Coordinates of C-alpha atoms in Angstrom, one line a residue:
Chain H
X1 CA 0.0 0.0 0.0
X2 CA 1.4 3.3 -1.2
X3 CA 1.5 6.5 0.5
X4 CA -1.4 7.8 -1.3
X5 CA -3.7 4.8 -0.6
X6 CA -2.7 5.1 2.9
X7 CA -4.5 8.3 3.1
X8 CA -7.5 7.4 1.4
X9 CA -8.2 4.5 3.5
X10 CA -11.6 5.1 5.0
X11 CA -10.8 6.5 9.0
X12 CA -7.7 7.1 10.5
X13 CA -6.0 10.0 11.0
X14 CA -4.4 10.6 8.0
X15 CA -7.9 10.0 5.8
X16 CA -8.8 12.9 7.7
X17 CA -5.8 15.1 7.0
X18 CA -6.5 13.9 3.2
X19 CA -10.1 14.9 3.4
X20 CA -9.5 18.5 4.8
X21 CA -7.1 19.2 2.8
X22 CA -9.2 17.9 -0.3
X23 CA -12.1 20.2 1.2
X24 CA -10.0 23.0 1.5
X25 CA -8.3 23.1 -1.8
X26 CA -11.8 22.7 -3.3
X27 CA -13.2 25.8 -1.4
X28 CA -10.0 28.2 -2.6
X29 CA -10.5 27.0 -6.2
X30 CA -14.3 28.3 -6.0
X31 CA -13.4 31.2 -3.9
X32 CA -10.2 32.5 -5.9
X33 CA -9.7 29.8 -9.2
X34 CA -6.5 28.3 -9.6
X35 CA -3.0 30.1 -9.1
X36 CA -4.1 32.1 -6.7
X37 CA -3.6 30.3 -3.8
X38 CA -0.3 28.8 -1.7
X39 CA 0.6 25.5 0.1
X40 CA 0.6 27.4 3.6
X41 CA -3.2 28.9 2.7
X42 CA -4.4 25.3 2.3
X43 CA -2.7 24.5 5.2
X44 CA -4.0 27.0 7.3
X45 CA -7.5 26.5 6.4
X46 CA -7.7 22.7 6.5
X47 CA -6.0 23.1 10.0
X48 CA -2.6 20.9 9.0
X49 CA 0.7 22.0 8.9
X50 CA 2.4 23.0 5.4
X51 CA 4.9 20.2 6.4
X52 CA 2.2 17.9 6.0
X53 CA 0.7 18.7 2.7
X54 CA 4.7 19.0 1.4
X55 CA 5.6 15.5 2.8
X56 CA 2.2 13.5 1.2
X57 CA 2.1 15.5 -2.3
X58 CA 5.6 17.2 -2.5
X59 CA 3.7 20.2 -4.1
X60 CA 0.8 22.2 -5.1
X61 CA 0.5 21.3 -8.5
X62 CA 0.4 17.7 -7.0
X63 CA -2.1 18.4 -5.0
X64 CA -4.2 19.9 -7.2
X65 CA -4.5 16.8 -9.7
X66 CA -5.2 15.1 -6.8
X67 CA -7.8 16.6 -6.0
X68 CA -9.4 17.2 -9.6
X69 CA -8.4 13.3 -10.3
X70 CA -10.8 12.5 -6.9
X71 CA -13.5 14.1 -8.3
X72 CA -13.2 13.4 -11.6
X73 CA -13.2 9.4 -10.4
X74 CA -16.4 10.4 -8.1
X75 CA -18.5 12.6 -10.8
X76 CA -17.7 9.9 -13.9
X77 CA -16.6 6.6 -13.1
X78 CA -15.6 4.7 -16.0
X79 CA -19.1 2.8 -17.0
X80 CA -19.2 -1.1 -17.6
X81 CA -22.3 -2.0 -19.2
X82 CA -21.5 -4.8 -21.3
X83 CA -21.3 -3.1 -24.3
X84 CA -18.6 -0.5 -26.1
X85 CA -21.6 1.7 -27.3
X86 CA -23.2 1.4 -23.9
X87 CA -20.2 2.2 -22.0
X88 CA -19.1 5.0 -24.6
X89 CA -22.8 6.9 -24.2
X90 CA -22.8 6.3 -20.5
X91 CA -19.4 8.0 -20.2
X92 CA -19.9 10.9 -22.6
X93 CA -23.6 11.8 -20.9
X94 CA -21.5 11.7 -17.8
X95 CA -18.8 13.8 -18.7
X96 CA -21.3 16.2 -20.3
X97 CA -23.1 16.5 -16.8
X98 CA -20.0 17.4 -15.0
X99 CA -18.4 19.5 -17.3
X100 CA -22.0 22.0 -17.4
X101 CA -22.1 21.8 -13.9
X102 CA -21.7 24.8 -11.3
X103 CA -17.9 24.5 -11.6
X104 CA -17.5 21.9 -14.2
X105 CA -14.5 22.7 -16.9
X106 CA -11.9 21.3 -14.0
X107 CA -9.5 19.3 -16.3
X108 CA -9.1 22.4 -19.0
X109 CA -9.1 24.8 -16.2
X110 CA -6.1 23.0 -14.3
X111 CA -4.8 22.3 -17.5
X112 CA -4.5 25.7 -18.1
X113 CA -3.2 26.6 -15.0
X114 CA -0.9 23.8 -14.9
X115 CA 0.4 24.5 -18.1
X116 CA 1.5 28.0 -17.2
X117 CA 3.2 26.6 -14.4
X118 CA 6.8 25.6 -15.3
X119 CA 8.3 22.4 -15.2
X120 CA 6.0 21.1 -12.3
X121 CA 3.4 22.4 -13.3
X122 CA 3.7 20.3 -17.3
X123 CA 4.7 17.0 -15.1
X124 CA 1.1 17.4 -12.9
X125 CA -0.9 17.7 -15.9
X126 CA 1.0 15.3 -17.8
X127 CA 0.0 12.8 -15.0
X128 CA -3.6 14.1 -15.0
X129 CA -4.5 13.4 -18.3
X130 CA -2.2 9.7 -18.4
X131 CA -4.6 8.5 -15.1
X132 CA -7.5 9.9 -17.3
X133 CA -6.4 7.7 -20.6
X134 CA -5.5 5.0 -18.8
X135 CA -9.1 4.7 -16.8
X136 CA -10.3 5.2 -20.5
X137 CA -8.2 3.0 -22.4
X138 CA -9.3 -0.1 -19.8
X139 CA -12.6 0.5 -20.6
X140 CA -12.0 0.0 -24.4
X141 CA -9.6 -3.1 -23.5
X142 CA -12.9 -4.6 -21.8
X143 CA -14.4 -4.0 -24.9
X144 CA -11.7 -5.6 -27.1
X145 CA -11.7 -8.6 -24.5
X146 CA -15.0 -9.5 -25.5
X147 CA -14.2 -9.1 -28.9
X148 CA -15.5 -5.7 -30.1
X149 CA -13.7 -3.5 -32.5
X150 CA -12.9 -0.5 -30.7
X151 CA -11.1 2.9 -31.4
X152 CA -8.1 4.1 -29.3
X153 CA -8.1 6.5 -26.3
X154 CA -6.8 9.5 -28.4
X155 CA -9.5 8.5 -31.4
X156 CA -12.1 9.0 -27.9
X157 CA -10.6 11.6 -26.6
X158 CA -10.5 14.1 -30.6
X159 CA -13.7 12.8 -31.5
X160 CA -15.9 13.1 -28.1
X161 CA -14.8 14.5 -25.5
X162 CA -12.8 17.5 -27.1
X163 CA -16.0 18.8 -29.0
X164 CA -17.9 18.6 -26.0
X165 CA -15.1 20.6 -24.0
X166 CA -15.0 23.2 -26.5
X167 CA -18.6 24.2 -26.7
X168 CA -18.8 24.5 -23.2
X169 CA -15.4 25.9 -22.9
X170 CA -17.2 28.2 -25.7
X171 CA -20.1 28.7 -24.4
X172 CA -21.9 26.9 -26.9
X173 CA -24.0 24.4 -24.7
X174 CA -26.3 22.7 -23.7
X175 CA -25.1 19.6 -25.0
X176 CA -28.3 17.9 -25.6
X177 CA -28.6 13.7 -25.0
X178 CA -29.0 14.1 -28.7
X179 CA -25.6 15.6 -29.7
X180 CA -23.7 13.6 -27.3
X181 CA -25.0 10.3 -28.5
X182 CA -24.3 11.6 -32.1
X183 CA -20.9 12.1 -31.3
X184 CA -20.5 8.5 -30.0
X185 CA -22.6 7.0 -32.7
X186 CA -20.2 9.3 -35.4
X187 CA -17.2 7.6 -33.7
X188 CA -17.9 4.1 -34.0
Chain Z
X1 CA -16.6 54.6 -40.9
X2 CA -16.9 53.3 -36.6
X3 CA -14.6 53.8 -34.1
X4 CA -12.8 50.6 -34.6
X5 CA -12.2 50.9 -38.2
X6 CA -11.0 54.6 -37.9
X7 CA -8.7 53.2 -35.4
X8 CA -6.8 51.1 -37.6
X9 CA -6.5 52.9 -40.8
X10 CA -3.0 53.1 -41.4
X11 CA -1.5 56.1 -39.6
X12 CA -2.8 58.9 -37.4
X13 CA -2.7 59.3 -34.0
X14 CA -6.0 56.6 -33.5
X15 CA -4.0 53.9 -35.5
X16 CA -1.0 54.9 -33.3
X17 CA -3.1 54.8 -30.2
X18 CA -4.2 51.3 -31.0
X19 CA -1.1 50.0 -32.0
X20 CA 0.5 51.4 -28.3
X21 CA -2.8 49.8 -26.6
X22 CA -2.2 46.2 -28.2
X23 CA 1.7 46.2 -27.6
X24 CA 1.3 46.5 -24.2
X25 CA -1.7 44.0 -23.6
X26 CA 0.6 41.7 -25.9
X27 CA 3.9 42.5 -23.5
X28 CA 1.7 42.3 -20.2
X29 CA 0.0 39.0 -21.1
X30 CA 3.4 37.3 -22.1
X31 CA 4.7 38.7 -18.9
X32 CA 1.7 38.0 -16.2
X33 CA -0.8 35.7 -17.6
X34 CA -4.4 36.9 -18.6
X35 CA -6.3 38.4 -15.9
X36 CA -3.6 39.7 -13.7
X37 CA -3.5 43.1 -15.2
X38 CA -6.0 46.3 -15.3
X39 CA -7.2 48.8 -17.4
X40 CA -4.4 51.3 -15.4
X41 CA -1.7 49.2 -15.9
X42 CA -2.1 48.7 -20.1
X43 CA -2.3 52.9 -20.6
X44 CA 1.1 53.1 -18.2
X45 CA 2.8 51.1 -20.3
X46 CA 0.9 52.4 -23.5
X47 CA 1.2 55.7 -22.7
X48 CA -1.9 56.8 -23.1
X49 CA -4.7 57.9 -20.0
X50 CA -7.1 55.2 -18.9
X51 CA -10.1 57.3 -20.7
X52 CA -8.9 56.7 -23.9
X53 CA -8.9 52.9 -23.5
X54 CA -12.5 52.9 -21.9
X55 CA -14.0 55.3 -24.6
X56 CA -12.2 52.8 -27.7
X57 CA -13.2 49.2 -25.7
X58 CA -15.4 50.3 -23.0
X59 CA -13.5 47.5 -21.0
X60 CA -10.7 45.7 -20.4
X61 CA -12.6 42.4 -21.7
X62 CA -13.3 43.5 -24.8
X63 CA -10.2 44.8 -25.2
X64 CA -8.5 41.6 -24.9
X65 CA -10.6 40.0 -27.4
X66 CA -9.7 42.6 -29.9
X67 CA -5.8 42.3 -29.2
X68 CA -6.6 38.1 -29.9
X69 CA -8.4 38.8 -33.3
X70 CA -6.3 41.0 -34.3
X71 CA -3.3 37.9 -33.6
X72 CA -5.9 35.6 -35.2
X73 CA -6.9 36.8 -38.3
X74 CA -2.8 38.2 -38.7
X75 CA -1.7 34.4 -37.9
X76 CA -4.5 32.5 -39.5
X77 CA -6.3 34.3 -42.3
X78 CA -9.2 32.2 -43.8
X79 CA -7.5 30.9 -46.9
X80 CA -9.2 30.8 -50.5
X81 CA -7.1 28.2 -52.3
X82 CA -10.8 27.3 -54.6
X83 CA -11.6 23.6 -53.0
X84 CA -12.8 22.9 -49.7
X85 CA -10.6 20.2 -49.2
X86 CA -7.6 22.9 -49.8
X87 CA -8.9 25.6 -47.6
X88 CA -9.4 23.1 -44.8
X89 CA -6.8 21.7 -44.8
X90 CA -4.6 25.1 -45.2
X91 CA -6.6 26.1 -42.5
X92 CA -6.4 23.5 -39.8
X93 CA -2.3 23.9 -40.5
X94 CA -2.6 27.2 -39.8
X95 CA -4.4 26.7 -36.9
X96 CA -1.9 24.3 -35.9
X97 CA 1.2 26.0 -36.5
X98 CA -0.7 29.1 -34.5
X99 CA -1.1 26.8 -31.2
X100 CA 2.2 24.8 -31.0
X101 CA 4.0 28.4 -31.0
X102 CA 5.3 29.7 -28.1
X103 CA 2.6 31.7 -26.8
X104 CA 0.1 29.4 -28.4
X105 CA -3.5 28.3 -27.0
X106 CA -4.4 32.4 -26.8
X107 CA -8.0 31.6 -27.5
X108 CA -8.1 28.6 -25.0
X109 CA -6.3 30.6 -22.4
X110 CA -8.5 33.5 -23.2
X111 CA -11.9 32.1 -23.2
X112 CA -10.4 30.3 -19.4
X113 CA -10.4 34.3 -18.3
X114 CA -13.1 35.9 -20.0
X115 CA -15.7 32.6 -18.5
X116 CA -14.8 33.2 -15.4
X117 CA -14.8 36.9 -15.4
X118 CA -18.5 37.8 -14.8
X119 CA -20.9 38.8 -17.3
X120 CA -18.8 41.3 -19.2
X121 CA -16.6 38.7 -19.8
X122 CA -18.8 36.0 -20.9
X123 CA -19.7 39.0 -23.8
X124 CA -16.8 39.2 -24.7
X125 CA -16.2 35.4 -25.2
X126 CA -19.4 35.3 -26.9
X127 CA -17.7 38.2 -29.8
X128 CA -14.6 36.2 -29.8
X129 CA -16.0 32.8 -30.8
X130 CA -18.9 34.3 -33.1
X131 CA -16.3 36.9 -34.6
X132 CA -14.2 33.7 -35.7
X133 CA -17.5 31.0 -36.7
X134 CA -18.2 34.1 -38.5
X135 CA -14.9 33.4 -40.5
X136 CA -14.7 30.3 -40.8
X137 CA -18.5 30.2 -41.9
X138 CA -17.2 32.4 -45.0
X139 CA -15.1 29.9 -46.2
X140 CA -17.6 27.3 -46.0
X141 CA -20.5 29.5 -48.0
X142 CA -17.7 30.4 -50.5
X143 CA -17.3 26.4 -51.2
X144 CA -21.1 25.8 -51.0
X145 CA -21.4 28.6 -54.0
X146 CA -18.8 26.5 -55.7
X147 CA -21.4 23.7 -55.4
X148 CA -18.9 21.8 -53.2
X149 CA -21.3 19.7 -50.5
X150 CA -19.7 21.3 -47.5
X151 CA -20.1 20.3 -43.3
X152 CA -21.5 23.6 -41.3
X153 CA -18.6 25.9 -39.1
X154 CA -20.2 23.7 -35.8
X155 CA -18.6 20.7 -37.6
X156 CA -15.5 21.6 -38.7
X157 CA -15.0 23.0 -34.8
X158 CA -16.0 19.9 -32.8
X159 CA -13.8 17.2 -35.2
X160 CA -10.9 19.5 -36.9
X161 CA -10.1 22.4 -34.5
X162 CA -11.5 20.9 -30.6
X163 CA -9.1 17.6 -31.3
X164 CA -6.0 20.2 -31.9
X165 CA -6.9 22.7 -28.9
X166 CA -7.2 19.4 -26.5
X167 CA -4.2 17.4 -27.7
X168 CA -2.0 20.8 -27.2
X169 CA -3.7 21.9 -24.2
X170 CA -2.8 18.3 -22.6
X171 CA 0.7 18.5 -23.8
X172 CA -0.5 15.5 -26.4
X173 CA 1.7 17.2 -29.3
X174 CA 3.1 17.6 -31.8
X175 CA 0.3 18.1 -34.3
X176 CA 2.0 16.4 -37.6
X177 CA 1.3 17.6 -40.8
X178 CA 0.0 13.7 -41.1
X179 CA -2.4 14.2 -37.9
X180 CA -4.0 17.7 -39.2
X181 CA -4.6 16.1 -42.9
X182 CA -6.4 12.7 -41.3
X183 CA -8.5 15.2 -39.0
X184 CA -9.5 17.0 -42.5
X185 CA -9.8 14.0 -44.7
X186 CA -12.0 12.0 -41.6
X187 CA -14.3 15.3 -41.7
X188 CA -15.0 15.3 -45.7

């Protein structure tokens, strides 16, 4: 057991440092957006010391994937329905919910932050969107296991869930069932 | 004539003006990052007073968008080559060339800002992104005149520009000549 599932297991003290923290970072991202907040301001208002945060994520832009990886995993799962198209629909409606939700747009908006971020920053969000893939790409190794043709993560990833990021990114929602099951139904 | 068009016509103090005005938003965005500058700060280092910037944009928002479609349409002009197939693909390696640079992804980064900068911004996202469907809608009426069968601006934006803005925005890169054809050729 790693560090990082350590702190996820359910109790124990350091679940709890993991969930403030997670709390708190959540809160100063609604409050302020990314980039505008430090290590010892998370610290201070998830009650830990900066020590803490430094010795279980090493830095901020760690901590930040984290966090957007956790809710990410919570908000849309990766679906296993028995079928590619099923799984494919399921996930694309899911990510369409979060991403026109109160404060969806997390992946482009850390991206973006991230990416402005130096060499740290490019390493975090490199790591973001591999976790992402992977999830993805076992999904469509299911798929393959049961001997359905199915497209690559990348093919995915230009074909679905990039139009449906731009448009919101855009501001040209709502992403109607309709559109997002076209774009699945384009794909494969 | 309108303000905006007087202000560019070659010469005179407006065209100078502008010119000053866009420098420094260019110099200031390179430096800081968008969003971390004000109104003040772009006619210090224009030198120029703050009323003159307010009375030509009204605002720093719409401001910014001009400084960006002024880049645009100077980096990726909407090309005329007489087929489709050639403007698209002209296009979409402009487009490409245009991100991959070093200060690439201004309309990404941009439309991060302006969405999360109240209601004046979300205008001004709204002009940016209509200003350049507008554009791009052009080229695709010019091809439909040619009686070329030819995939509405929405189109060509979800499954030839979204894929490019995602892969670069998640440091998937680089966008080879080879990638930005198959993206063209998968559309037609």
């Amino acid at each position: 057991m790693n560090e990082q599932q350590r702190a996820r297991r359910p109790g124990g003290r350091s679940a709890r440092v993991a969930a403030e923290v997670h709390r708190a970072v959540t809160e100063l991202i609604s409050e302020r957006g990314y980039g505008s907040f430090t290590v010892g301001e998370v610290a201070a208002r998830a009650g830990v010391a900066d020590s803490s945060i430094y010795r279980r994520w090493g830095g901020l832009e760690t901590l930040l994937t984290d966090v957007a990886l956790s809710r990410l995993n919570a908000q849309s799962p990766m679906p296993d329905t028995g079928s590619l198209a099923g799984d494919l629909r399921t996930y694309a409606a899911q990510v369409a919910r979060e991403i026109t939700g109160p404060d969806g747009l997390v992946l482009v908006r850390l991206a973006v932050a991230l990416s402005t971020n130096g060499e740290q920053g490019l390493r975090a969000r490199d790591d973001l969107r591999d976790e992402r893939t992977r999830q993805l790409q076992s999904m469509l190794d299911r798929s393959r296991d049961r001997g359905e043709p199915a497209p690559d993560a990348l093919t995915v990833l230009d074909h679905v869930l990039a139009p449906m990021y731009i448009r919101v990114l855009f501001g040209m929602g709502p992403l109607t069932p309709q559109y997002v099951d076209d774009l699945v139904d384009r794909l494969l």
